[in-house]
Amino acid sequence: MAAETSTFVTYELTGKVAHIGLNRPEKRNAMNDRFVEMLADAIARAESEAKAVVLFGHGEHFCAGLDLAEHVEKTPFEGVRGSRRWHAVTAGMQHGTIPWVSALHGGIIGGGMELAAATHIRVADRSAFFALPEGQRGIFVGGGGSVRIARLLGVARMSDMMLTGRVISPDDAERWNLVQYVVETGTARDHAHKLAETMATNAEISNYAIINALPRIQDMAKEDGLFVESFIASFTATSPEAEERLRAFLDKRVARIKAPDAE
């Protein structure tokens, strides 16, 4: 299907994988309220017809975060409403029914990091750089970063980035658990697509359990998490699709897992 453009967001369905593009390159894909609503529409469409999503940025950068020109004109209550709307929209990504992979290049700054943190897998190419300059701007994260980014990096590293304006490289981001893959410049979207294609072949109920149960179990006490795990494991394993896939494995109709090729 050909790409479709709705001003700030593009949408393209390739097989079972939707590609959603942030499309405001002249502003380094900085997001305003209109942008967020268009992203919400794209998320809803992907949920209705795709099995996985690749999120990427058009132009030289993934996303430079909030459009501060719009943000500075808001009243305190308008700011709260805008933040809560961003929370609701990104929850549709993180806690939807299909997995998301973000393809990161150029600047991933402030709200751009918050947006990437709402995806399940993050692929960065070597042009990527990451920053949380809120301290220098006199503001605070409002797009879910204090929860999502802090869970990925840890509070100490996130505090360092916000307090000092430190900019980190893709290798640092991988070492700090912010991204899972680092690839050559210009290849992040292709790599993300391959990962998304693999995810799209998984059992739907398994994908749903992985992206929804794991983060919630992490928020539970140990024994509560183990108790919930038992129910999720039983529920998924007894689905008709799981039964067929397990029988295919036992009947040797699918390949067994092999060790990765030696470097």
Tab-separated table of C-alpha atoms in Angstrom:
chain	number	residue	atom	x	y	z
A	1	MET	CA	0.000	0.000	0.000
A	2	ALA	CA	1.337	3.446	-0.875
A	3	ALA	CA	2.238	5.853	1.873
A	4	GLU	CA	-0.468	8.287	2.929
A	5	THR	CA	0.237	11.694	4.407
A	6	SER	CA	-1.837	13.553	7.005
A	7	THR	CA	0.415	16.576	7.385
A	8	PHE	CA	2.450	15.587	10.440
A	9	VAL	CA	2.098	11.791	10.287
A	10	THR	CA	2.532	9.308	7.436
A	11	TYR	CA	1.087	5.818	7.377
A	12	GLU	CA	2.095	2.879	5.187
A	13	LEU	CA	1.098	-0.766	5.485
A	14	THR	CA	3.731	-3.209	4.207
A	15	GLY	CA	2.407	-6.725	4.530
A	16	LYS	CA	1.420	-7.079	8.173
A	17	VAL	CA	3.673	-4.236	9.365
A	18	ALA	CA	2.507	-0.620	9.589
A	19	HIS	CA	5.120	2.120	9.200
A	20	ILE	CA	4.161	5.309	11.018
A	21	GLY	CA	6.362	8.292	10.217
A	22	LEU	CA	6.772	11.531	12.159
A	23	ASN	CA	6.601	14.087	9.371
A	24	ARG	CA	7.553	17.590	10.442
A	25	PRO	CA	11.203	17.570	9.378
A	26	GLU	CA	11.580	21.357	9.203
A	27	LYS	CA	10.969	21.383	12.996
A	28	ARG	CA	13.007	18.230	13.638
A	29	ASN	CA	9.641	16.487	14.103
A	30	ALA	CA	8.844	18.501	17.229
A	31	MET	CA	5.374	17.565	18.451
A	32	ASN	CA	2.439	19.834	19.213
A	33	ASP	CA	-1.154	19.026	20.155
A	34	ARG	CA	-2.245	18.589	16.538
A	35	PHE	CA	0.674	16.232	15.945
A	36	VAL	CA	-0.330	14.117	18.955
A	37	GLU	CA	-3.913	13.775	17.685
A	38	MET	CA	-2.707	12.674	14.248
A	39	LEU	CA	-0.465	10.121	15.912
A	40	ALA	CA	-3.492	8.876	17.877
A	41	ASP	CA	-5.387	8.350	14.616
A	42	ALA	CA	-2.463	6.416	13.130
A	43	ILE	CA	-2.225	4.222	16.244
A	44	ALA	CA	-5.925	3.389	16.011
A	45	ARG	CA	-5.581	2.490	12.337
A	46	ALA	CA	-2.569	0.241	12.979
A	47	GLU	CA	-4.461	-1.521	15.762
A	48	SER	CA	-7.259	-2.314	13.304
A	49	GLU	CA	-5.182	-3.762	10.451
A	50	ALA	CA	-1.526	-4.438	11.353
A	51	LYS	CA	0.276	-7.097	13.371
A	52	ALA	CA	3.274	-4.905	14.292
A	53	VAL	CA	4.399	-1.291	13.857
A	54	VAL	CA	7.605	0.540	12.963
A	55	LEU	CA	7.767	4.130	14.239
A	56	PHE	CA	10.314	6.379	12.527
A	57	GLY	CA	11.078	10.009	11.757
A	58	HIS	CA	11.231	11.672	8.357
A	59	GLY	CA	14.174	13.957	7.658
A	60	GLU	CA	17.423	14.163	9.603
A	61	HIS	CA	16.021	13.464	13.074
A	62	PHE	CA	13.631	11.118	14.835
A	63	CYS	CA	12.055	13.693	17.145
A	64	ALA	CA	13.238	16.783	19.000
A	65	GLY	CA	10.419	16.545	21.541
A	66	LEU	CA	7.818	19.171	22.347
A	67	ASP	CA	7.180	22.194	20.185
A	68	LEU	CA	8.211	24.677	22.884
A	69	ALA	CA	6.706	27.624	20.999
A	70	GLU	CA	3.261	26.138	21.637
A	71	HIS	CA	4.102	24.824	25.098
A	72	VAL	CA	5.217	28.182	26.510
A	73	GLU	CA	1.837	29.764	25.761
A	74	LYS	CA	-0.217	27.256	27.772
A	75	THR	CA	-1.815	27.851	31.137
A	76	PRO	CA	-0.907	25.403	33.929
A	77	PHE	CA	-4.160	23.490	33.502
A	78	GLU	CA	-3.751	23.355	29.718
A	79	GLY	CA	-0.313	21.917	30.352
A	80	VAL	CA	-1.758	19.215	32.597
A	81	ARG	CA	-4.395	18.339	30.012
A	82	GLY	CA	-1.794	18.195	27.244
A	83	SER	CA	0.468	15.945	29.311
A	84	ARG	CA	-2.396	13.611	30.213
A	85	ARG	CA	-3.435	13.419	26.568
A	86	TRP	CA	0.124	12.459	25.597
A	87	HIS	CA	-0.001	9.782	28.328
A	88	ALA	CA	-3.239	8.385	26.888
A	89	VAL	CA	-1.972	8.336	23.303
A	90	THR	CA	1.364	6.679	24.132
A	91	ALA	CA	-0.452	4.151	26.333
A	92	GLY	CA	-2.193	3.089	23.140
A	93	MET	CA	1.226	2.136	21.830
A	94	GLN	CA	2.720	0.530	24.927
A	95	HIS	CA	-0.423	-1.244	26.129
A	96	GLY	CA	-2.186	-1.951	22.846
A	97	THR	CA	-2.517	-5.328	21.158
A	98	ILE	CA	0.475	-5.256	18.789
A	99	PRO	CA	4.233	-4.715	19.276
A	100	TRP	CA	5.994	-1.484	18.281
A	101	VAL	CA	9.591	-1.021	17.146
A	102	SER	CA	11.098	2.474	16.930
A	103	ALA	CA	13.775	3.216	14.328
A	104	LEU	CA	15.926	5.995	15.761
A	105	HIS	CA	18.308	8.340	13.971
A	106	GLY	CA	19.574	11.872	14.464
A	107	GLY	CA	18.191	13.675	17.507
A	108	ILE	CA	16.071	11.791	20.036
A	109	ILE	CA	15.574	14.639	22.460
A	110	GLY	CA	13.234	15.240	25.399
A	111	GLY	CA	9.778	14.187	24.276
A	112	GLY	CA	11.399	12.217	21.464
A	113	MET	CA	12.980	9.979	24.085
A	114	GLU	CA	9.630	9.736	25.836
A	115	LEU	CA	7.970	8.658	22.595
A	116	ALA	CA	10.664	6.067	21.869
A	117	ALA	CA	10.372	4.737	25.431
A	118	ALA	CA	6.701	3.922	24.768
A	119	THR	CA	7.718	1.449	22.050
A	120	HIS	CA	8.679	-2.103	22.959
A	121	ILE	CA	11.939	-2.400	21.018
A	122	ARG	CA	14.276	0.440	20.046
A	123	VAL	CA	16.763	0.320	17.158
A	124	ALA	CA	19.272	3.186	16.873
A	125	ASP	CA	21.614	3.879	13.999
A	126	ARG	CA	25.018	5.464	14.521
A	127	SER	CA	23.779	8.966	13.714
A	128	ALA	CA	21.518	8.912	16.780
A	129	PHE	CA	22.087	11.050	19.860
A	130	PHE	CA	19.968	11.225	22.997
A	131	ALA	CA	19.332	14.122	25.389
A	132	LEU	CA	16.948	15.278	28.128
A	133	PRO	CA	17.516	19.061	28.291
A	134	GLU	CA	14.513	19.802	30.503
A	135	GLY	CA	16.673	21.207	33.310
A	136	GLN	CA	18.210	23.767	30.978
A	137	ARG	CA	14.771	24.697	29.589
A	138	GLY	CA	13.219	25.199	33.014
A	139	ILE	CA	10.686	22.426	32.475
A	140	PHE	CA	10.121	18.771	33.403
A	141	VAL	CA	9.277	15.684	31.373
A	142	GLY	CA	5.536	15.431	30.729
A	143	GLY	CA	5.125	12.678	28.151
A	144	GLY	CA	5.650	9.692	30.430
A	145	GLY	CA	9.420	9.920	30.752
A	146	SER	CA	9.572	9.963	34.547
A	147	VAL	CA	7.995	6.494	34.449
A	148	ARG	CA	9.144	4.886	31.188
A	149	ILE	CA	12.636	6.329	30.741
A	150	ALA	CA	13.440	6.003	34.436
A	151	ARG	CA	12.506	2.321	34.284
A	152	LEU	CA	14.857	1.808	31.336
A	153	LEU	CA	17.840	3.872	32.498
A	154	GLY	CA	17.361	3.999	36.238
A	155	VAL	CA	16.706	7.210	38.163
A	156	ALA	CA	20.396	8.062	38.610
A	157	ARG	CA	21.224	8.068	34.897
A	158	MET	CA	18.035	9.907	33.991
A	159	SER	CA	18.733	12.513	36.677
A	160	ASP	CA	22.247	12.951	35.270
A	161	MET	CA	20.895	13.600	31.766
A	162	MET	CA	18.236	16.050	32.983
A	163	LEU	CA	20.456	17.940	35.423
A	164	THR	CA	23.543	18.271	33.227
A	165	GLY	CA	22.129	18.225	29.704
A	166	ARG	CA	24.439	15.315	28.926
A	167	VAL	CA	24.136	13.992	25.378
A	168	ILE	CA	24.694	10.253	24.955
A	169	SER	CA	25.729	8.157	21.971
A	170	PRO	CA	24.023	5.044	20.573
A	171	ASP	CA	26.628	2.849	22.261
A	172	ASP	CA	25.939	4.517	25.623
A	173	ALA	CA	22.212	4.146	24.993
A	174	GLU	CA	22.613	0.415	24.393
A	175	ARG	CA	24.844	0.013	27.425
A	176	TRP	CA	22.314	1.916	29.551
A	177	ASN	CA	19.410	-0.257	28.321
A	178	LEU	CA	17.701	2.562	26.395
A	179	VAL	CA	18.047	0.792	23.033
A	180	GLN	CA	18.318	-2.891	22.178
A	181	TYR	CA	20.064	-2.669	18.795
A	182	VAL	CA	22.704	-0.364	17.292
A	183	VAL	CA	23.062	-0.519	13.512
A	184	GLU	CA	24.884	1.346	10.778
A	185	THR	CA	23.738	4.826	9.785
A	186	GLY	CA	20.717	4.770	7.523
A	187	THR	CA	19.680	1.182	8.291
A	188	ALA	CA	17.569	1.537	11.449
A	189	ARG	CA	14.219	1.469	9.663
A	190	ASP	CA	15.113	-1.607	7.599
A	191	HIS	CA	16.360	-3.412	10.702
A	192	ALA	CA	13.249	-2.406	12.633
A	193	HIS	CA	11.068	-3.707	9.804
A	194	LYS	CA	12.754	-7.121	9.900
A	195	LEU	CA	12.183	-7.325	13.646
A	196	ALA	CA	8.561	-6.250	13.229
A	197	GLU	CA	8.018	-8.886	10.524
A	198	THR	CA	9.252	-11.551	12.936
A	199	MET	CA	6.985	-10.270	15.715
A	200	ALA	CA	4.032	-10.247	13.322
A	201	THR	CA	4.354	-14.024	12.919
A	202	ASN	CA	4.038	-14.664	16.666
A	203	ALA	CA	0.807	-15.874	18.206
A	204	GLU	CA	-1.382	-12.812	18.778
A	205	ILE	CA	-2.183	-13.844	22.332
A	206	SER	CA	1.526	-14.269	23.140
A	207	ASN	CA	2.358	-10.819	21.782
A	208	TYR	CA	-0.493	-9.347	23.790
A	209	ALA	CA	0.646	-11.096	26.975
A	210	ILE	CA	4.269	-10.052	26.509
A	211	ILE	CA	3.592	-6.362	25.913
A	212	ASN	CA	0.872	-6.057	28.553
A	213	ALA	CA	1.738	-8.517	31.322
A	214	LEU	CA	5.502	-8.006	31.630
A	215	PRO	CA	5.445	-4.263	32.493
A	216	ARG	CA	2.597	-4.755	34.942
A	217	ILE	CA	4.307	-7.687	36.656
A	218	GLN	CA	7.384	-5.492	37.081
A	219	ASP	CA	5.243	-3.092	39.117
A	220	MET	CA	4.065	-5.867	41.457
A	221	ALA	CA	5.578	-7.394	44.546
A	222	LYS	CA	7.507	-10.580	43.749
A	223	GLU	CA	4.905	-13.078	44.966
A	224	ASP	CA	2.071	-11.143	43.316
A	225	GLY	CA	3.981	-11.130	40.043
A	226	LEU	CA	4.645	-14.855	40.203
A	227	PHE	CA	0.969	-15.515	40.922
A	228	VAL	CA	-0.149	-13.442	37.910
A	229	GLU	CA	2.520	-15.094	35.749
A	230	SER	CA	0.974	-18.513	36.419
A	231	PHE	CA	-2.402	-17.391	35.134
A	232	ILE	CA	-0.980	-15.643	32.052
A	233	ALA	CA	1.159	-18.701	31.213
A	234	SER	CA	-1.774	-21.070	31.554
A	235	PHE	CA	-4.156	-18.851	29.616
A	236	THR	CA	-1.797	-18.441	26.648
A	237	ALA	CA	-0.619	-22.072	26.557
A	238	THR	CA	-4.171	-23.419	26.365
A	239	SER	CA	-5.262	-21.242	23.438
A	240	PRO	CA	-6.034	-23.063	20.143
A	241	GLU	CA	-3.159	-21.291	18.376
A	242	ALA	CA	-0.693	-22.297	21.076
A	243	GLU	CA	-1.827	-25.906	20.870
A	244	GLU	CA	-1.264	-25.968	17.101
A	245	ARG	CA	2.152	-24.321	17.384
A	246	LEU	CA	3.265	-26.688	20.136
A	247	ARG	CA	2.129	-29.712	18.129
A	248	ALA	CA	4.012	-28.419	15.099
A	249	PHE	CA	7.159	-28.193	17.217
A	250	LEU	CA	6.693	-31.664	18.707
A	251	ASP	CA	6.032	-33.109	15.234
A	252	LYS	CA	9.233	-31.442	13.979
A	253	ARG	CA	7.324	-29.351	11.450
A	254	VAL	CA	9.178	-26.207	12.559
A	255	ALA	CA	12.917	-25.614	12.853
A	256	ARG	CA	14.576	-25.969	16.235
A	257	ILE	CA	16.506	-23.077	17.772
A	258	LYS	CA	20.172	-23.002	16.820
A	259	ALA	CA	23.145	-21.149	18.238
A	260	PRO	CA	23.920	-17.838	16.495
A	261	ASP	CA	26.710	-17.799	13.945
A	262	ALA	CA	30.125	-17.174	15.447
A	263	GLU	CA	31.430	-13.615	15.031
